[in-house]
CSV table of C-alpha atoms and ligand atoms in Angstrom, one decimal:
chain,number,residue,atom,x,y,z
A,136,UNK,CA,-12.5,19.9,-1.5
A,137,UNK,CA,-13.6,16.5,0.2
A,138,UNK,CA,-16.3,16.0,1.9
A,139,UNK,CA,-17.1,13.4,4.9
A,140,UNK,CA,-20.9,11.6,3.6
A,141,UNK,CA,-22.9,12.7,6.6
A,142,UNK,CA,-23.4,9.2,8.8
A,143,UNK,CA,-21.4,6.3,9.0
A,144,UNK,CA,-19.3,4.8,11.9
A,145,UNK,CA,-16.4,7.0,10.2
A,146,UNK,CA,-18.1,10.3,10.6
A,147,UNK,CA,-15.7,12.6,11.0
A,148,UNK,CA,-12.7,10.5,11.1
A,149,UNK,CA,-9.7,10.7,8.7
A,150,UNK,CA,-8.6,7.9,6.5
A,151,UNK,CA,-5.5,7.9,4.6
A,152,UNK,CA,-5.0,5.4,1.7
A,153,UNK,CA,-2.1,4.4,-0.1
A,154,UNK,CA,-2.6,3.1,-3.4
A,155,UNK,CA,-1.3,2.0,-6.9
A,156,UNK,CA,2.3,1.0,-8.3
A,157,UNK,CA,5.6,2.9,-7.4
A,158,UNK,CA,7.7,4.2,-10.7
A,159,UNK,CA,11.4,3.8,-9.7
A,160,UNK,CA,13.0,6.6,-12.5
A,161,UNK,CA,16.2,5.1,-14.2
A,162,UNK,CA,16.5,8.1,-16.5
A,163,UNK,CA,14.2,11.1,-17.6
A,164,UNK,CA,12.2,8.4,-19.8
A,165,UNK,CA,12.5,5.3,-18.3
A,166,UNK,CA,11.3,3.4,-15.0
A,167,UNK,CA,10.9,0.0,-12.7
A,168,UNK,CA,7.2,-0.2,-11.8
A,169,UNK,CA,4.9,-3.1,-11.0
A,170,UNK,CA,1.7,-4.4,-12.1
A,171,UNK,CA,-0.5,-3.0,-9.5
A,172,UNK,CA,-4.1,-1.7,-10.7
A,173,UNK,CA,-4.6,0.2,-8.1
A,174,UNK,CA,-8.5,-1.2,-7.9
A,175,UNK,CA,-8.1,-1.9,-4.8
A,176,UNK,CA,-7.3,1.0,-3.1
A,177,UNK,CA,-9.8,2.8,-5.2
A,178,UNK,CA,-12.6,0.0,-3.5
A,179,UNK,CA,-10.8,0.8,-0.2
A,180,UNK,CA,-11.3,5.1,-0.8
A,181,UNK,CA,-14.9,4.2,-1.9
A,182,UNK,CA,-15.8,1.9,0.8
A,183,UNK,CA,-14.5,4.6,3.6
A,184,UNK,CA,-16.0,7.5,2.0
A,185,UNK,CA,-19.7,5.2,2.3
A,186,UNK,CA,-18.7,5.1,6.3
A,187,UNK,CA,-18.5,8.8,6.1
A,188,UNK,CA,-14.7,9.5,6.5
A,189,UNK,CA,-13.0,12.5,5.2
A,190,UNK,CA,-10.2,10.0,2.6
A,191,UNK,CA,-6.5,11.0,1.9
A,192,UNK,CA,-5.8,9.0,-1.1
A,193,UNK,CA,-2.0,8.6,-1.5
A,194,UNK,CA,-1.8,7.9,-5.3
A,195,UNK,CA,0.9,6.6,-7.1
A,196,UNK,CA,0.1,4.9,-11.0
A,197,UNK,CA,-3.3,3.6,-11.3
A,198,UNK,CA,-5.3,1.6,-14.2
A,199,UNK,CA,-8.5,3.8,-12.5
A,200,UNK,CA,-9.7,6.9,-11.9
A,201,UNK,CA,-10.0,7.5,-8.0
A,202,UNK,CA,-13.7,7.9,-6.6
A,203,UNK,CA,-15.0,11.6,-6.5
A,204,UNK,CA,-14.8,12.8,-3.2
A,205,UNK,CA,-11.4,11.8,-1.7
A,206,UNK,CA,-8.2,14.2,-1.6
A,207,UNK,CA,-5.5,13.2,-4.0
A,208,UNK,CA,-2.0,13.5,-3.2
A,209,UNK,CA,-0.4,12.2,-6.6
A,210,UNK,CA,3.2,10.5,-6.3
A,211,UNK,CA,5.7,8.4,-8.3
A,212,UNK,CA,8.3,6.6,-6.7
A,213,UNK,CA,8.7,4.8,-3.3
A,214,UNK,CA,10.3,8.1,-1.5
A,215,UNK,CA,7.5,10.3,-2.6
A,216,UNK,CA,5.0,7.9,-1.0
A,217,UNK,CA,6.9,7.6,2.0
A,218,UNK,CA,6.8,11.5,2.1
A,219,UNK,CA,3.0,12.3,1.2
A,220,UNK,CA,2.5,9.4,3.7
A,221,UNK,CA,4.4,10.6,6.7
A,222,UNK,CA,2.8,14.1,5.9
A,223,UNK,CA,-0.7,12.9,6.4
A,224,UNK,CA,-0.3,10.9,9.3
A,225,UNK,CA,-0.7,13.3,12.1
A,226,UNK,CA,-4.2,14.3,10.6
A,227,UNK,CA,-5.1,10.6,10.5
A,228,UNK,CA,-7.0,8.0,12.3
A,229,UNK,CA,-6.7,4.8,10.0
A,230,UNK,CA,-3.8,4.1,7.6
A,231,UNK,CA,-4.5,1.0,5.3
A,232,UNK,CA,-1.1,0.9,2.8
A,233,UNK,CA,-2.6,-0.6,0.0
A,234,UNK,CA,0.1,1.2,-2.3
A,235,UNK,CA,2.3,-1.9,-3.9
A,236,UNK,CA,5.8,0.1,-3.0
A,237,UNK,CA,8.5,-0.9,-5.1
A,238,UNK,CA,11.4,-2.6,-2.3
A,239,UNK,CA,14.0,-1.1,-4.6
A,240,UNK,CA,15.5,1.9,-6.7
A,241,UNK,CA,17.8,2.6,-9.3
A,242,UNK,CA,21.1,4.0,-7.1
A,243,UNK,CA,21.1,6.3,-9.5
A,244,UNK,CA,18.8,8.3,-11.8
A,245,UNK,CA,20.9,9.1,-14.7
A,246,UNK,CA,20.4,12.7,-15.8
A,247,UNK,CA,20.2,12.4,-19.6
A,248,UNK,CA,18.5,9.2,-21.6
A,249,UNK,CA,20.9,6.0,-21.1
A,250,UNK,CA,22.0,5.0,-24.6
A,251,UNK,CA,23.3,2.1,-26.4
A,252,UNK,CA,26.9,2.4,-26.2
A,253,UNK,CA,29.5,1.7,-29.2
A,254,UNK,CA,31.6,-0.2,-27.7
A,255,UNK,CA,29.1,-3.4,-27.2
A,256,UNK,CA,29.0,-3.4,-23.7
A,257,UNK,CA,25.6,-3.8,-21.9
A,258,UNK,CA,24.6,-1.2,-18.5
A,259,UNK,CA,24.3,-2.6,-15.4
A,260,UNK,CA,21.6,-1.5,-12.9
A,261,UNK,CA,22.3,-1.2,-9.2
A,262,UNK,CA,19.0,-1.6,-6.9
A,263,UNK,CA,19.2,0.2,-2.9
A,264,UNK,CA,16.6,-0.7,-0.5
A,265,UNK,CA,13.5,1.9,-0.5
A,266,UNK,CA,12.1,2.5,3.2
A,267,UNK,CA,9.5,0.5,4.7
A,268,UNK,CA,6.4,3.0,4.7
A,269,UNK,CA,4.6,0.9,6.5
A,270,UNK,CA,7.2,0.3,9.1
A,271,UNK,CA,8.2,4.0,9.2
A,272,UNK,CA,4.4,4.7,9.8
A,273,UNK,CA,4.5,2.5,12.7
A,274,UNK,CA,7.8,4.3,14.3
A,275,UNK,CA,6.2,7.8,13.6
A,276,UNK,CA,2.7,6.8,15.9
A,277,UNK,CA,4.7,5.7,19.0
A,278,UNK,CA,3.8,8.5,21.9
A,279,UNK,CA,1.0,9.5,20.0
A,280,UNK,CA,-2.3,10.7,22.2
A,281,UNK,CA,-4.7,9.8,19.6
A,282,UNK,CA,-5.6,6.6,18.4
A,283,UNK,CA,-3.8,5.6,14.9
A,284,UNK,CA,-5.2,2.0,13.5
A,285,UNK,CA,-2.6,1.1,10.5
A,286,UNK,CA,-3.3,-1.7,8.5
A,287,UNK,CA,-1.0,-3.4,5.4
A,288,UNK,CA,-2.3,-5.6,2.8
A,289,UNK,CA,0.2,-8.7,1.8
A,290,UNK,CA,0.4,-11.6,-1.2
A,291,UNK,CA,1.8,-14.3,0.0
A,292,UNK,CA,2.9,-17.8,-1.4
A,293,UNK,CA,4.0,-20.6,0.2
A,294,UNK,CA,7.7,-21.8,-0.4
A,295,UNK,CA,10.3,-24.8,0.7
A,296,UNK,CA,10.5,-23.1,4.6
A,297,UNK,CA,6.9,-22.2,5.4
A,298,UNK,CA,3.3,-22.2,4.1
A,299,UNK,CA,1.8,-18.6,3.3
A,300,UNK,CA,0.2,-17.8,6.8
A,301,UNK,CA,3.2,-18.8,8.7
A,302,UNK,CA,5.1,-16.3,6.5
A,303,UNK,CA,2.3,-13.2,7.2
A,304,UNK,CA,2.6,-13.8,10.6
A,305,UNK,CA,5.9,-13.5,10.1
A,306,UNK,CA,5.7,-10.0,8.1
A,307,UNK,CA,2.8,-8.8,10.6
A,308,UNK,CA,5.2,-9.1,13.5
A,309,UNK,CA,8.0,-7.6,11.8
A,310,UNK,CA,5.8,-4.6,10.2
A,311,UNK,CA,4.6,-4.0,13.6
A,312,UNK,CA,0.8,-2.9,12.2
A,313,UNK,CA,-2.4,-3.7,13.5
A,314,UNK,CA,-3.4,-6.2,11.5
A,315,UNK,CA,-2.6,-7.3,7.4
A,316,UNK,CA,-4.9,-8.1,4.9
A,317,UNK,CA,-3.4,-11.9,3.2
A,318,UNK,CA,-3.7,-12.9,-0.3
A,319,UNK,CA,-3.0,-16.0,-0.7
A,320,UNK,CA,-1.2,-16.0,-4.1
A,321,UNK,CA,-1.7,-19.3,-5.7
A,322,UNK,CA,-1.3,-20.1,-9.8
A,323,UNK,CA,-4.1,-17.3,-10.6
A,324,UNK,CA,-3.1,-14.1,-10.7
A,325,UNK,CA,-4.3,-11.4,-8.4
A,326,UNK,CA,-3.3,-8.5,-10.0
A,327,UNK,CA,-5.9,-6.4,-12.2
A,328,UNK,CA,-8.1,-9.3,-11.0
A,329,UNK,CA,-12.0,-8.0,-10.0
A,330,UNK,CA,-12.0,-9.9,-7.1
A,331,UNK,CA,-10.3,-11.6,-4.2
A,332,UNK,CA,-10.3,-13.7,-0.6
A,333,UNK,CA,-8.0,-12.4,1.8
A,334,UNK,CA,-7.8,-13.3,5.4
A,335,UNK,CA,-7.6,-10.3,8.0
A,336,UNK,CA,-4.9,-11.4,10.5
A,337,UNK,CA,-4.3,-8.9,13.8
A,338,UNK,CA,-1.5,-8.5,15.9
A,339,UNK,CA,-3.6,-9.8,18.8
A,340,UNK,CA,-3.2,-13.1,17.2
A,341,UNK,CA,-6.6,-13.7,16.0
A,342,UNK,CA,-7.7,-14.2,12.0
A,343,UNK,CA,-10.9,-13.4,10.4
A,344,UNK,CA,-13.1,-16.2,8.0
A,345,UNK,CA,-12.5,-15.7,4.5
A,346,UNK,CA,-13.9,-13.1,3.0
A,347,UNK,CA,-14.1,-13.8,-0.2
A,348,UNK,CA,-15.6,-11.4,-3.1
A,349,UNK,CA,-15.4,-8.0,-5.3
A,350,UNK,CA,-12.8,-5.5,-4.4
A,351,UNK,CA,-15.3,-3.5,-2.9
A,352,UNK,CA,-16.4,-6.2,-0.7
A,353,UNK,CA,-12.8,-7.0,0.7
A,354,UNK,CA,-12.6,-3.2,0.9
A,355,UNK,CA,-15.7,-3.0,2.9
A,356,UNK,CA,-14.5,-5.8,5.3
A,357,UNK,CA,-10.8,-3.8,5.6
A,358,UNK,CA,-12.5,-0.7,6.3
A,359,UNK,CA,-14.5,-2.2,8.9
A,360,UNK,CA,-12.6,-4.0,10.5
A,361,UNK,CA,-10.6,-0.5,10.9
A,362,UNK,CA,-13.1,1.2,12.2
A,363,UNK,CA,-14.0,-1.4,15.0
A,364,UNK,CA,-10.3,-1.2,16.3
A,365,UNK,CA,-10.6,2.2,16.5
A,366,UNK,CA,-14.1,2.7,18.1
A,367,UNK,CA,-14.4,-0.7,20.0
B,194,CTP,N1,5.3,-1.6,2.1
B,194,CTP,C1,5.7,-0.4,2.5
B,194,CTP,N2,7.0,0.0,2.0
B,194,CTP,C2,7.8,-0.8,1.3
B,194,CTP,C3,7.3,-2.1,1.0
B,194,CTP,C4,6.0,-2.5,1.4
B,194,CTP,O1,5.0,0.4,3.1
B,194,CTP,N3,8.9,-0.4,0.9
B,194,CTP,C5,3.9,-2.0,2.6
B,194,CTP,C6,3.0,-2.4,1.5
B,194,CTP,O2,2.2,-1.3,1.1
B,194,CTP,C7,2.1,-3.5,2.2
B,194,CTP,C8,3.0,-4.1,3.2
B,194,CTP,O3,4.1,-3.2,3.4
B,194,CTP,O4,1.0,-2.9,2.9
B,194,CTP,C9,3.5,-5.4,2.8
B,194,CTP,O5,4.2,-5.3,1.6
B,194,CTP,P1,5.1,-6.5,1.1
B,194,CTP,O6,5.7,-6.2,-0.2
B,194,CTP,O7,4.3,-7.8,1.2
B,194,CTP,O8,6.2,-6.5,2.3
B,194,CTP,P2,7.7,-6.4,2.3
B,194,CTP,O9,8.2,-6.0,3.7
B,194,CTP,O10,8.3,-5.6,1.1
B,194,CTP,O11,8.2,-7.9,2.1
B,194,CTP,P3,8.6,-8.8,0.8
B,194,CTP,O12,10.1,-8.9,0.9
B,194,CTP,O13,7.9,-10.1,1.0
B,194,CTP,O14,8.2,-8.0,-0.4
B,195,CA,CA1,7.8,-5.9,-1.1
């Protein structure tokens, strides 16, 4: 059973977090996943929970334990997220998709384990497009009464057509959200990593300083940050 911690501007209010790394099956042994931790969703659960909100966390594989105190909605792959996600949504007031959702799946799950075949030649994997949670989240609030602040978190580098802010931007417009949490991906690795600086950017156009820190200190800016846009 979870609780909501008696005070806090989230008294009362439901948060639901997506978090970890999507399994794609190939077969019944064998899947695409990613390198996510899952440490930051984790900091995000325990950093609402301290502002007293009852937390959804939407859990797919995780290096960590989750934080005592938060429901846990286990899933695997990119779909199930999508599901557990959708199903939570009308019993929530903040969204923050921290889950790293895997763009793509097998287009097909073979049945038995794939095997080396006899004749020398080599299997071929075909990848379809996995929905956009975050996006679908955004179609399912529109003519909703109640306020619904949904949030998406975003590593970005720069490349040969634009630097890494001009490509959230970008991705914040097209996600539709209320505002996205940047990494800026340089040569250092974020994943795993203890800490972080992101840069909260809304869709009103404006962009927090750095914040720059633990895990639990970007988590602690994400969650407030949510909790201003919803009580302003
Ligand atoms: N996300 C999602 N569903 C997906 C992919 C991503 O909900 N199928 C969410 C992530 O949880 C994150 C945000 O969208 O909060 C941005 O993820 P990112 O991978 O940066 O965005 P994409 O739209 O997949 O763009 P890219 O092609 O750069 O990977
Ligand atoms: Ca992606």
């Amino acid at each position: 059973v979870a609780r909501s911690g008696g005070s806090g501007p989230l008294r009362g209010r439901r948060v639901t977090i997506s978090a970890g790394g999507t399994r794609e099956a190939l077969d019944p042994v064998r899947f695409l996943g990613n390198r996510s931790s899952g440490k930051q969703g984790m900091a995000l659960a325990e950093a609402a929970l301290a502002q007293g909100a009852h937390v959804t966390l939407v859990l797919a594989h995780a290096d960590v334990a989750p934080p005592p105190g938060c429901d846990v909605v286990r899933v695997e792959s990119a779909l199930q997220l999508r599901d557990a996600v959708l199903e939570a949504l009308p019993a929530t007031d903040v969204l923050v998709m921290a889950a790293a959702v895997a763009d793509f799946r097998p287009a097909e799950v073979v049945a038995t384990k794939i095997k080396k075949r006899d004749d020398g030649s080599d299997p071929v994997i075909t990848l379809v497009r996995n929905p956009d949670v975050l996006r679908e989240a955004v179609l399912a609030r529109e003519g909703r009464s109640e306020p619904l602040v949904i949030a998406g978190f975003a590593a970005e580098t720069g490349d040969a057509t634009a630097d890494p802010l001009t490509h959230a931007r970008a991705k914040l417009a097209r996600k539709g959200c209320d505002f996205l949490v940047l990494n800026v991906v340089g040569s250092d690795l974020v994943f795993g990593e203890d800490s972080n600086t992101v840069t909260i950017l809304g869709a009103d156009g404006t962009e927090s300083a750095p914040v720059r820190g633990s895990k639990r200190a970007v988590a602690d800016a994400v969650i407030g940050h949510a909790a201003r846009l919803l009580a302003p």
